[in-house]
Coordinates of C-alpha atoms and ligand atoms in Angstrom, one line a residue:
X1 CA 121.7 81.7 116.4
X2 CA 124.1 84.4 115.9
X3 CA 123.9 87.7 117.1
X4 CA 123.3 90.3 114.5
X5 CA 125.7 93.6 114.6
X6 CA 128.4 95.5 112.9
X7 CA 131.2 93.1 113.4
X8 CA 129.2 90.2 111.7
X9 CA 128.1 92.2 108.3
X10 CA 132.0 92.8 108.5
X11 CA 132.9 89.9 108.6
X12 CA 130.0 88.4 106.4
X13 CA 131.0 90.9 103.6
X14 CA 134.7 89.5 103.9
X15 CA 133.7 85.9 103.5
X16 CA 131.1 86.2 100.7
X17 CA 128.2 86.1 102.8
X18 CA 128.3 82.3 103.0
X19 CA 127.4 82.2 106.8
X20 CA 124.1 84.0 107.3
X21 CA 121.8 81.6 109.1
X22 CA 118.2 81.2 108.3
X23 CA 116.3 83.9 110.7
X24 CA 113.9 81.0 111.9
X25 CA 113.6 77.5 111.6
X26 CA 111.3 75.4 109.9
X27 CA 110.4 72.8 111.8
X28 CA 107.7 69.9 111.6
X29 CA 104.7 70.2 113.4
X30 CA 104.4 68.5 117.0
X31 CA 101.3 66.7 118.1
X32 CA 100.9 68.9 121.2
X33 CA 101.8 72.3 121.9
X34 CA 100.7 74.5 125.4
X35 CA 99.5 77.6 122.9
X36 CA 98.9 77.6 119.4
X37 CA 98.6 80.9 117.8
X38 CA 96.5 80.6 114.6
X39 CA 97.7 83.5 112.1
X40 CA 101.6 84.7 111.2
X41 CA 101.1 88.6 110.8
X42 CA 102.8 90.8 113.6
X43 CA 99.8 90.0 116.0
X44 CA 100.4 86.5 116.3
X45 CA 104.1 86.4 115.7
X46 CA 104.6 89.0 119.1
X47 CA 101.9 87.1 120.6
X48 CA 103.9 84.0 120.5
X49 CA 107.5 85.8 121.2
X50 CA 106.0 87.6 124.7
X51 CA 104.2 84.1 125.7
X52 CA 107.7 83.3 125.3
X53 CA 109.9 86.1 126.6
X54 CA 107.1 87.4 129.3
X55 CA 105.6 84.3 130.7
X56 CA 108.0 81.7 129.9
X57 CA 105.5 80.0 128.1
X58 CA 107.8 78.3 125.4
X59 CA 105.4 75.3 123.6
X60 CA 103.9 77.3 121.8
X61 CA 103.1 76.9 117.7
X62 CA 102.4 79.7 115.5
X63 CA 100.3 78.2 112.5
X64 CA 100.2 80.4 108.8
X65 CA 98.2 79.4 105.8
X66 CA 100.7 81.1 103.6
X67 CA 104.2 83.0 104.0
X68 CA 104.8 85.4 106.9
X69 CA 104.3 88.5 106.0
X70 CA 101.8 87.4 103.2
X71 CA 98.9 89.3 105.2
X72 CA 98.2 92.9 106.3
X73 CA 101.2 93.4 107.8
X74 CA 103.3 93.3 104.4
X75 CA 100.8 95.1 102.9
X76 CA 100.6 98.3 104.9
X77 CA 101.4 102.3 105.4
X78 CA 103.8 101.7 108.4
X79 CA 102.6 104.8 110.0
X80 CA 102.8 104.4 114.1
X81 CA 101.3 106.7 116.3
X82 CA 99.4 106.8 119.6
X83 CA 97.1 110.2 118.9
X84 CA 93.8 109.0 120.6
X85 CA 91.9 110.5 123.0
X86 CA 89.6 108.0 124.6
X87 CA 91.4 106.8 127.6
X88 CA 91.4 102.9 126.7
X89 CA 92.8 104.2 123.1
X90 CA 95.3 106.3 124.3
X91 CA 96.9 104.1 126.7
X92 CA 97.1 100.8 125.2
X93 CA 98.6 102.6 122.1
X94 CA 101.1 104.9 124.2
X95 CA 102.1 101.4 125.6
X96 CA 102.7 99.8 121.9
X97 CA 105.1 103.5 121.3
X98 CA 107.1 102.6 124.1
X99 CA 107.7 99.2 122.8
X100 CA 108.1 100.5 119.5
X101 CA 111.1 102.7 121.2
X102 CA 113.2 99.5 122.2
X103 CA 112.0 97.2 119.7
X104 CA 115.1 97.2 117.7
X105 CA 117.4 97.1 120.5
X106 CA 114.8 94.4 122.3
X107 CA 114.7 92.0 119.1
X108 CA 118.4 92.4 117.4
X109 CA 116.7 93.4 114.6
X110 CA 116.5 96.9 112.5
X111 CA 112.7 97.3 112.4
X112 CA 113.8 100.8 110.4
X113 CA 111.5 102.6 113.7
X114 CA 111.8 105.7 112.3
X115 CA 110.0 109.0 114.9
X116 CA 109.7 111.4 112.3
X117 CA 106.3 112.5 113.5
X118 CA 102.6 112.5 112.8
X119 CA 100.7 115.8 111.5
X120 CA 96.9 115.8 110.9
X121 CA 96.0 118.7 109.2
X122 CA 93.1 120.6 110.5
X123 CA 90.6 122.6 107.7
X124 CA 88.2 124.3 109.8
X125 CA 88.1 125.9 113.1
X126 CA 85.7 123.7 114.8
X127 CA 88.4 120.7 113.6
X128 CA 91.2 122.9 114.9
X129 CA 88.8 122.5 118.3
X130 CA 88.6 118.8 117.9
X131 CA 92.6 118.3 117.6
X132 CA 93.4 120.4 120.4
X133 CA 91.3 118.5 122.4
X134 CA 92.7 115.5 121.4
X135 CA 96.4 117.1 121.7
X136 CA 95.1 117.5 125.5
X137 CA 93.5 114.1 126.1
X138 CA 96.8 112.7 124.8
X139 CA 99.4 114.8 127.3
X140 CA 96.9 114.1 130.1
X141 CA 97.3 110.0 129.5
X142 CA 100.9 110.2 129.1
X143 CA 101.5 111.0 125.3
X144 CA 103.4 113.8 123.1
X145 CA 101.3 116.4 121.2
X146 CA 101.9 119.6 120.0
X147 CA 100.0 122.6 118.3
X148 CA 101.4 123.8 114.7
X149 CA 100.5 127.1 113.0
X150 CA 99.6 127.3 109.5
X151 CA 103.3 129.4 109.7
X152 CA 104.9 126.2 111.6
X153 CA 103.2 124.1 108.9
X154 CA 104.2 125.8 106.2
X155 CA 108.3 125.7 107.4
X156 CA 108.2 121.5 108.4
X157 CA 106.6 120.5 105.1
X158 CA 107.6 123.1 102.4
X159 CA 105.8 121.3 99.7
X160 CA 102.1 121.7 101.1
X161 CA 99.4 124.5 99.7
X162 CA 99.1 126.4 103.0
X163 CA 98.0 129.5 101.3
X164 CA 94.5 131.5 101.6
X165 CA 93.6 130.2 98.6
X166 CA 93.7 126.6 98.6
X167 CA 90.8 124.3 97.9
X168 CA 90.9 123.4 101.7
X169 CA 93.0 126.1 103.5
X170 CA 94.7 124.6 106.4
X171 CA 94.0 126.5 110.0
X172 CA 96.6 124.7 111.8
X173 CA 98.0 121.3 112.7
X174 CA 98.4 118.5 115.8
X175 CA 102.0 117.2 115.6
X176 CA 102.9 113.7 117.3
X177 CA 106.4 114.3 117.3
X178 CA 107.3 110.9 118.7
X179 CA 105.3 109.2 116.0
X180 CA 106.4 108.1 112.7
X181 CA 107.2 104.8 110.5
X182 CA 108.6 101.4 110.8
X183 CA 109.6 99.2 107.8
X184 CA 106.6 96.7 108.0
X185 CA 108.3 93.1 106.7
X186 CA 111.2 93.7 109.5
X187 CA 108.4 93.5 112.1
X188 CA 107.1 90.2 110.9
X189 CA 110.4 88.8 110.8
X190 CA 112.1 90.5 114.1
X191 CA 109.3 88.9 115.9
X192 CA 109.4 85.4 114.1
X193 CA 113.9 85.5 114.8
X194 CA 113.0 86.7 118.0
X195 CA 110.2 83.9 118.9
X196 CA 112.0 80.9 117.2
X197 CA 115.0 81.8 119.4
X198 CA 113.1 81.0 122.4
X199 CA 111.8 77.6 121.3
X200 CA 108.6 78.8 119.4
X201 CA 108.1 76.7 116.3
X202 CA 106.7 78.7 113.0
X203 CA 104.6 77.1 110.7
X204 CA 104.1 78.3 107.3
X205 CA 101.7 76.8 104.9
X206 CA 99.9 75.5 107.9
X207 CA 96.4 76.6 106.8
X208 CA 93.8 76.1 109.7
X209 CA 90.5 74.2 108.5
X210 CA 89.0 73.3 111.5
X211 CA 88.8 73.0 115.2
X212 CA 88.9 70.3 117.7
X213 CA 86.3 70.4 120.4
X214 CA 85.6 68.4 123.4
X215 CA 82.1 69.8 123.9
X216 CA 82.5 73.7 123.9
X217 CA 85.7 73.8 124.8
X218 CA 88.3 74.0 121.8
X219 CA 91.1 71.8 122.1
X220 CA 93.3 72.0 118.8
X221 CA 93.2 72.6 115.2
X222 CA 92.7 70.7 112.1
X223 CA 95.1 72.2 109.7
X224 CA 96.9 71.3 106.3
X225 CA 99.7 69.8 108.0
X226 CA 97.4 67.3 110.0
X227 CA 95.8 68.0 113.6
X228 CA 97.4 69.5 116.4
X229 CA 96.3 69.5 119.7
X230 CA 96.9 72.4 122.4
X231 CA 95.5 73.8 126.0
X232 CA 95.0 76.7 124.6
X233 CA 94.2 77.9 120.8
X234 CA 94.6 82.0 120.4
X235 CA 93.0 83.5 117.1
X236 CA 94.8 86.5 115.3
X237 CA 94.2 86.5 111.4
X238 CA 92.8 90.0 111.0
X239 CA 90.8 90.3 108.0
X240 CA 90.1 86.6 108.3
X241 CA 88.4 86.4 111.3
X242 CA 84.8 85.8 110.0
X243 CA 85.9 83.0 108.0
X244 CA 88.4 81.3 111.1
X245 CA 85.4 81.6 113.3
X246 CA 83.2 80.0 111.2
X247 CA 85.0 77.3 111.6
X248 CA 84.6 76.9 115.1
X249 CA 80.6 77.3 114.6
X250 CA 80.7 81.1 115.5
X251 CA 78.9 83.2 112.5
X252 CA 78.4 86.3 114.3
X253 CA 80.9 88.4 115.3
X254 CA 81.0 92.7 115.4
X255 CA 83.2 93.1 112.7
X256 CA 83.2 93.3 109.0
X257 CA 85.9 92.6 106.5
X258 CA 86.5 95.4 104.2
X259 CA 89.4 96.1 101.5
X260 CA 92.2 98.9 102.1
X261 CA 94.2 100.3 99.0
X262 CA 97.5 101.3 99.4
X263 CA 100.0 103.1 97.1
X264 CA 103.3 104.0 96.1
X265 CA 104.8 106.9 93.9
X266 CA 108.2 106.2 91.8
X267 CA 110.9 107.8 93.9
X268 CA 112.0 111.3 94.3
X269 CA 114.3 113.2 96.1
X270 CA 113.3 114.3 100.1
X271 CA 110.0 115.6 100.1
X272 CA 108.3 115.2 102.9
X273 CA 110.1 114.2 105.9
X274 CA 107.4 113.6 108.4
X275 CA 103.8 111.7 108.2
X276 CA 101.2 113.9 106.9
X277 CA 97.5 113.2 107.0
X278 CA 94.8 115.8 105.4
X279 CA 91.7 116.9 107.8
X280 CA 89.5 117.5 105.3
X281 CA 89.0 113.9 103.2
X282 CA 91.1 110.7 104.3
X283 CA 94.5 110.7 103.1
X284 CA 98.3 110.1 104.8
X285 CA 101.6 110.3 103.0
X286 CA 104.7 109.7 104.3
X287 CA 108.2 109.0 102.0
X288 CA 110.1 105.6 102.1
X289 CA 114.0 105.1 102.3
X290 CA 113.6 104.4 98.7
X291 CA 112.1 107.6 98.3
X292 CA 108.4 106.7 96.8
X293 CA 105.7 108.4 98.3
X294 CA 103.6 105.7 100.8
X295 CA 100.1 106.9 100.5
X296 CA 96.5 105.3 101.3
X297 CA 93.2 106.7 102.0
X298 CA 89.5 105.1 102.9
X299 CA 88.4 101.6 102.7
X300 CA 86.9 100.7 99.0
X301 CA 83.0 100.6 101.4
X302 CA 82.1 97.5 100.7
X303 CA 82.2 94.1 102.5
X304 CA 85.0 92.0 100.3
X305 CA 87.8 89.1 101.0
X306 CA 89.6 90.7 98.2
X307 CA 93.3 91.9 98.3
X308 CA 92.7 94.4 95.3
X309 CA 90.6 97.6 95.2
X310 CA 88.9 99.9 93.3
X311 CA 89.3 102.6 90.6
X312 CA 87.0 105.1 92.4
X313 CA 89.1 105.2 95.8
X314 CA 92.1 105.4 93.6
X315 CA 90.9 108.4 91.8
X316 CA 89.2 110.0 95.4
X317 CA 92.9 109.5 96.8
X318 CA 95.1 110.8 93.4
X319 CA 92.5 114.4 93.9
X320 CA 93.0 114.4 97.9
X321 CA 97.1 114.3 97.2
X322 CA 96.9 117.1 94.4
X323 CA 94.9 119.2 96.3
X324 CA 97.1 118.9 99.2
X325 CA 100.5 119.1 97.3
X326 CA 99.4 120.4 93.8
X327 CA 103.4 120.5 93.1
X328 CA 103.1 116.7 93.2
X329 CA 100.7 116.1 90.9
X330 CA 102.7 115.2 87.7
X331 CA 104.7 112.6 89.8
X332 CA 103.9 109.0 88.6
X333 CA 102.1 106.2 90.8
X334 CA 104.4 103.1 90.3
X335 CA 102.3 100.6 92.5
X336 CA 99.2 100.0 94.7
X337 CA 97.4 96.7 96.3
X338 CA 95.5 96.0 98.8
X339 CA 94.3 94.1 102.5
X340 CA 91.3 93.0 103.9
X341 CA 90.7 94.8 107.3
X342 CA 88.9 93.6 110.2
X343 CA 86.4 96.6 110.6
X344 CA 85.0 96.4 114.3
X345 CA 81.4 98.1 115.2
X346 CA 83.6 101.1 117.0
X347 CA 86.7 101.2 115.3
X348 CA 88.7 99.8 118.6
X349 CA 89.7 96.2 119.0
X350 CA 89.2 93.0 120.3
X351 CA 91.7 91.6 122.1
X352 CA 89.8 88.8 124.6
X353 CA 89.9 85.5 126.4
X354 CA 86.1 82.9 124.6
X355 CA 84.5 83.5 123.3
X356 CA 84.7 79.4 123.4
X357 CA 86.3 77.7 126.4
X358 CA 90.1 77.0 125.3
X359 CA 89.9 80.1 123.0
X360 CA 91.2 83.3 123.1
X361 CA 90.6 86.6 120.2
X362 CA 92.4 89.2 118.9
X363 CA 91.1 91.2 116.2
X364 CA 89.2 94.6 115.1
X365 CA 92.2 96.3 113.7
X366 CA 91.0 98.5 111.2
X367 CA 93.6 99.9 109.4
X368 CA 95.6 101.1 112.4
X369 CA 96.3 97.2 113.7
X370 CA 100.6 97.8 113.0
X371 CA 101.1 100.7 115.1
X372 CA 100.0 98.4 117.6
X373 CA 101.5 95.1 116.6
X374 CA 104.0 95.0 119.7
X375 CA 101.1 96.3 122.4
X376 CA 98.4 94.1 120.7
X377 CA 101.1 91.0 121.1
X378 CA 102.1 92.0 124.6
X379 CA 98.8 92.4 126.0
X380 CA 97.0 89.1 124.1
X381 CA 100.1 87.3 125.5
X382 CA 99.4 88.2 129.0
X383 CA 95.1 87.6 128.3
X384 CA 96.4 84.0 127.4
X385 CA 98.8 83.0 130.1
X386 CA 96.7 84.6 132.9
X387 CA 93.5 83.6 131.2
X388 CA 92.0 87.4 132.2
X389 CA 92.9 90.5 130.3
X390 CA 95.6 92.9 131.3
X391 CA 94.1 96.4 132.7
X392 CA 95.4 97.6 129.2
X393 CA 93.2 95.6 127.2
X394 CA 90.6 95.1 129.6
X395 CA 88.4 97.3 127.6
X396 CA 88.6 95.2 124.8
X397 CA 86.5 92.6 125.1
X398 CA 83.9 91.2 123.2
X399 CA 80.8 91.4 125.8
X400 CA 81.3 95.4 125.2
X401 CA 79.1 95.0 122.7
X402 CA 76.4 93.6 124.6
X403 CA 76.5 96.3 127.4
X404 CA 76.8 99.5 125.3
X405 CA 80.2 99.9 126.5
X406 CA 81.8 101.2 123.3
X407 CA 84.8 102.7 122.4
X408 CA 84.0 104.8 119.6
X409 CA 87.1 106.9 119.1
X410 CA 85.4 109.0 115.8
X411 CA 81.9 108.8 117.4
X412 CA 80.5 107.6 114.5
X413 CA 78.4 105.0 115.9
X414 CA 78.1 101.4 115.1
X415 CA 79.4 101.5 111.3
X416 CA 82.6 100.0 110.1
X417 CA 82.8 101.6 107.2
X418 CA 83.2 105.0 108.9
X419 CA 86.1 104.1 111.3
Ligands
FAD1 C1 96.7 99.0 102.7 C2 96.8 99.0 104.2 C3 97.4 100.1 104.9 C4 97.5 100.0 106.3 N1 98.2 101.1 106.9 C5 98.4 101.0 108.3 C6 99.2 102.0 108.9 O1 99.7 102.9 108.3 N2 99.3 101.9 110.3 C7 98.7 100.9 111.0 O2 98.9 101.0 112.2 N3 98.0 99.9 110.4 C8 97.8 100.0 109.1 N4 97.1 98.9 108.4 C9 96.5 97.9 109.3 C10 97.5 96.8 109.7 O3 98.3 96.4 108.6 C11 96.7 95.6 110.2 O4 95.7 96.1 111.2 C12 97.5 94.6 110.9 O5 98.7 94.3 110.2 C13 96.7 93.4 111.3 O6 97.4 92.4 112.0 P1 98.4 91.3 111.5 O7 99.7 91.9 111.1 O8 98.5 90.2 112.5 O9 97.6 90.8 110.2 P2 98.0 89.9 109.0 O10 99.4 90.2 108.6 O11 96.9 90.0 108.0 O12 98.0 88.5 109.7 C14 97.0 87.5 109.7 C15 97.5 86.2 109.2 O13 96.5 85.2 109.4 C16 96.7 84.3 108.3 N5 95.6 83.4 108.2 C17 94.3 83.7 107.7 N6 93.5 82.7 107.7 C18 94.3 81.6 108.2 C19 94.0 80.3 108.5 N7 92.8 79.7 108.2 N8 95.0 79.5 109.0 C20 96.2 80.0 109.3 N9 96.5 81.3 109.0 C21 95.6 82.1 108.5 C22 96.9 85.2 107.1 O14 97.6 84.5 106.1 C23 97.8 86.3 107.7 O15 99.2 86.1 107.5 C24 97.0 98.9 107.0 C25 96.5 97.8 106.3 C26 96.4 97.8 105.0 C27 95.9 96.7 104.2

């Protein structure tokens, strides 16, 4: 398959743009593969391309009830970042930025990585505490942070109420200056072009609706397009892993599936040119090429398989932006939808070899699952060609649960609907 680069849009443009190839292929299922990775969002597509590029591991299918891209990671903010401060946060996502830095380059594809930074607004003193300490967690592991003055604020983003007076003064800021955006569909297919050029084969409408089993152990997967066996079967559909795993007899897992709203404003000129999230509710803006305001805020708070939300979180997010940027308010929301997360007890993931013989998890995303698409495909990779976790995800297991062993970044205890 050709290279993508300068010389080839010239020379596409001159003849019509009759040459472009299909980014991936579209092949029949095989009987057999080595791997098959059940889910096409970014998780399973760099899942399958660093089984293939890290560990030569090249038999590999990537099964997809629908279209990739069809899932949350079409549907999301974009915003990357590695701003944690627990330890096994921190570096797993500090990992996932570096990728993010090479990505491009790495696939021959413009994922759009744009590092226009990360600012979370802090309201109160003892938040102003909380972020610095965070800022400091993050330098210590290996990450950028920096301290912003209401003054500092006030010059980056010219648009926000930093004034005495405003319904939720703002004490100061923690910028990620490395942090920032990436265009979301580009992922999904950099990593599909990138895996079907090593031999992966990508199979869409290939819903999964069953497992094969000898015994415990998991040996394939009934799907739409017939059964197909494989050594190993690796599990990455976000906000569908409760149903998935029903269907291999497991009913109870820590997480629960939850809907996230998104929006997006009509466009206007250069607002804001960095990622801005407010401190004192749950909101974060950033502007698109197009120039819409991206925007998003809490999860609707219920359990629900739905891809639509809810008036009351619209209405909770319209007030949060107006109180923020009240010289925004007239502007006019063109669009919103919505995903179903995969809302783990502790707001950190899963990424895991079982829990059936043959089997291997990744899930627990929350809504911060794309930031960490090419970490979470790197590590899960190396979890199923090793059959053991990577120290990065070694956290992440499943039994965590079990022992108390946590990784409750918020501290909020064991309730989804809070991380
Ligand atoms: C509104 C919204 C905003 C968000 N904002 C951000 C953000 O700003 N930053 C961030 O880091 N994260 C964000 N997220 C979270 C992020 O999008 C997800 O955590 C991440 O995309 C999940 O991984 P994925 O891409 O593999 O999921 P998905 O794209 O959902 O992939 C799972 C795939 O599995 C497929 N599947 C399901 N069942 C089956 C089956 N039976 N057989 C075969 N295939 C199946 C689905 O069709 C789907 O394509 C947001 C999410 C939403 C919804």
């Amino acid at each position: 398959m050709a290279e993508y680069s300068a010389l080839a849009l010239l020379k596409n443009a001159l003849t019509g743009n009759r040459d472009w190839k299909p980014a991936w292929r579209k092949p029949e299922p095989k009987p057999e593969y080595d791997v098959v990775v059940v889910g096409g969002g970014g998780h399973g597509l760099a899942t399958a391309y660093y089984l293939a590029r890290e560990h030569g591991i090249t038999n590999v299918a990537v099964v997809e009830k629908g279209w990739l891209g069809s899932g949350n990671v079409g549907r999301n903010t974009t915003i990357v970042r590695s701003n944690y401060m627990l330890p096994a946060n921190v570096r797993f996502y500090e990992h996932s930025m570096k990728l993010w830095e090479n990505l491009s380059h790495e696939l021959n594809y413009n994922v759009m990585f744009s590092q226009r930074g990360i600012l979370n607004l802090a309201h109160t003193p003892s938040q102003a505490d909380d972020f610095i300490r965070r800022g400091n967690a993050m330098l210590h592991d290996g990450a950028d942070a920096v301290w912003l003055t209401p003054a500092e604020i006030a010059k980056k983003v010219p648009g926000l109420d930093v004034s005495a007076k405003a319904r939720f003064p703002i004490v100061g800021g923690l910028l990620q200056p490395r942090a920032g955006t990436a265009r979301h569909d580009a992922v999904a297919w950099g990593y599909a072009r990138g895996a079907d050029r090593l031999g992966v084969d990508i199979l869409e409408n290939c819903e999964v609706t069953g497992f094969l089993r000898e015994g415990e152990r998991v040996t394939g997967v009934a799907t739409a397009r017939g059964e197909i066996r494989a050594k190993k079967v690796a599990i990455a559909v976000a906000g569908s892993t409760g149903r998935v795993m029903k269907l291999a007899g497991i009913d109870r897992l820590p997480i629960e599936s939850h809907v996230l709203q998104a929006f997006v404003s009509e466009s206007l000129k250069p607002v804001i040119d960095t990622v801005v999230t407010f401190g004192a509710g749950h909101l974060y803006v950033s502007q698109s090429d197009k120039g819409g305001l991206v925007f998003g805020g809490d999860i609707d708070g219920y359990n629900s398989y739905a891809q639509r939300g809810n008036l009351p979180v619209v209405e909770e997010v319209m007030s949060e932006m107006a109180s923020l940027f009240p010289g925004l308010a007239p502007v006019r929301l063109l669009r919103s939808w919505g995903g179903i997360m995969d809302m783990s007890m502790d707001g950190s993931p899963i990424i895991t070899t079982g829990p059936l013989p043959g089997m291997f998890l990744n899930s627990g995303w929350c809504y911060g699952g794309f930031k960490a698409t090419p970490a979470s495909g790197w590590c899960f990779a190396w979890t199923i060609a090793k059959d053991a976790p990577h120290p990065l995800n070694a956290a992440f297991t499943l039994d965590r649960f079990h022992r108390g062993a946590v990784i409750d970044e918020k501290g909020q205890g064991a309730t989804p609907r809070l991380h």
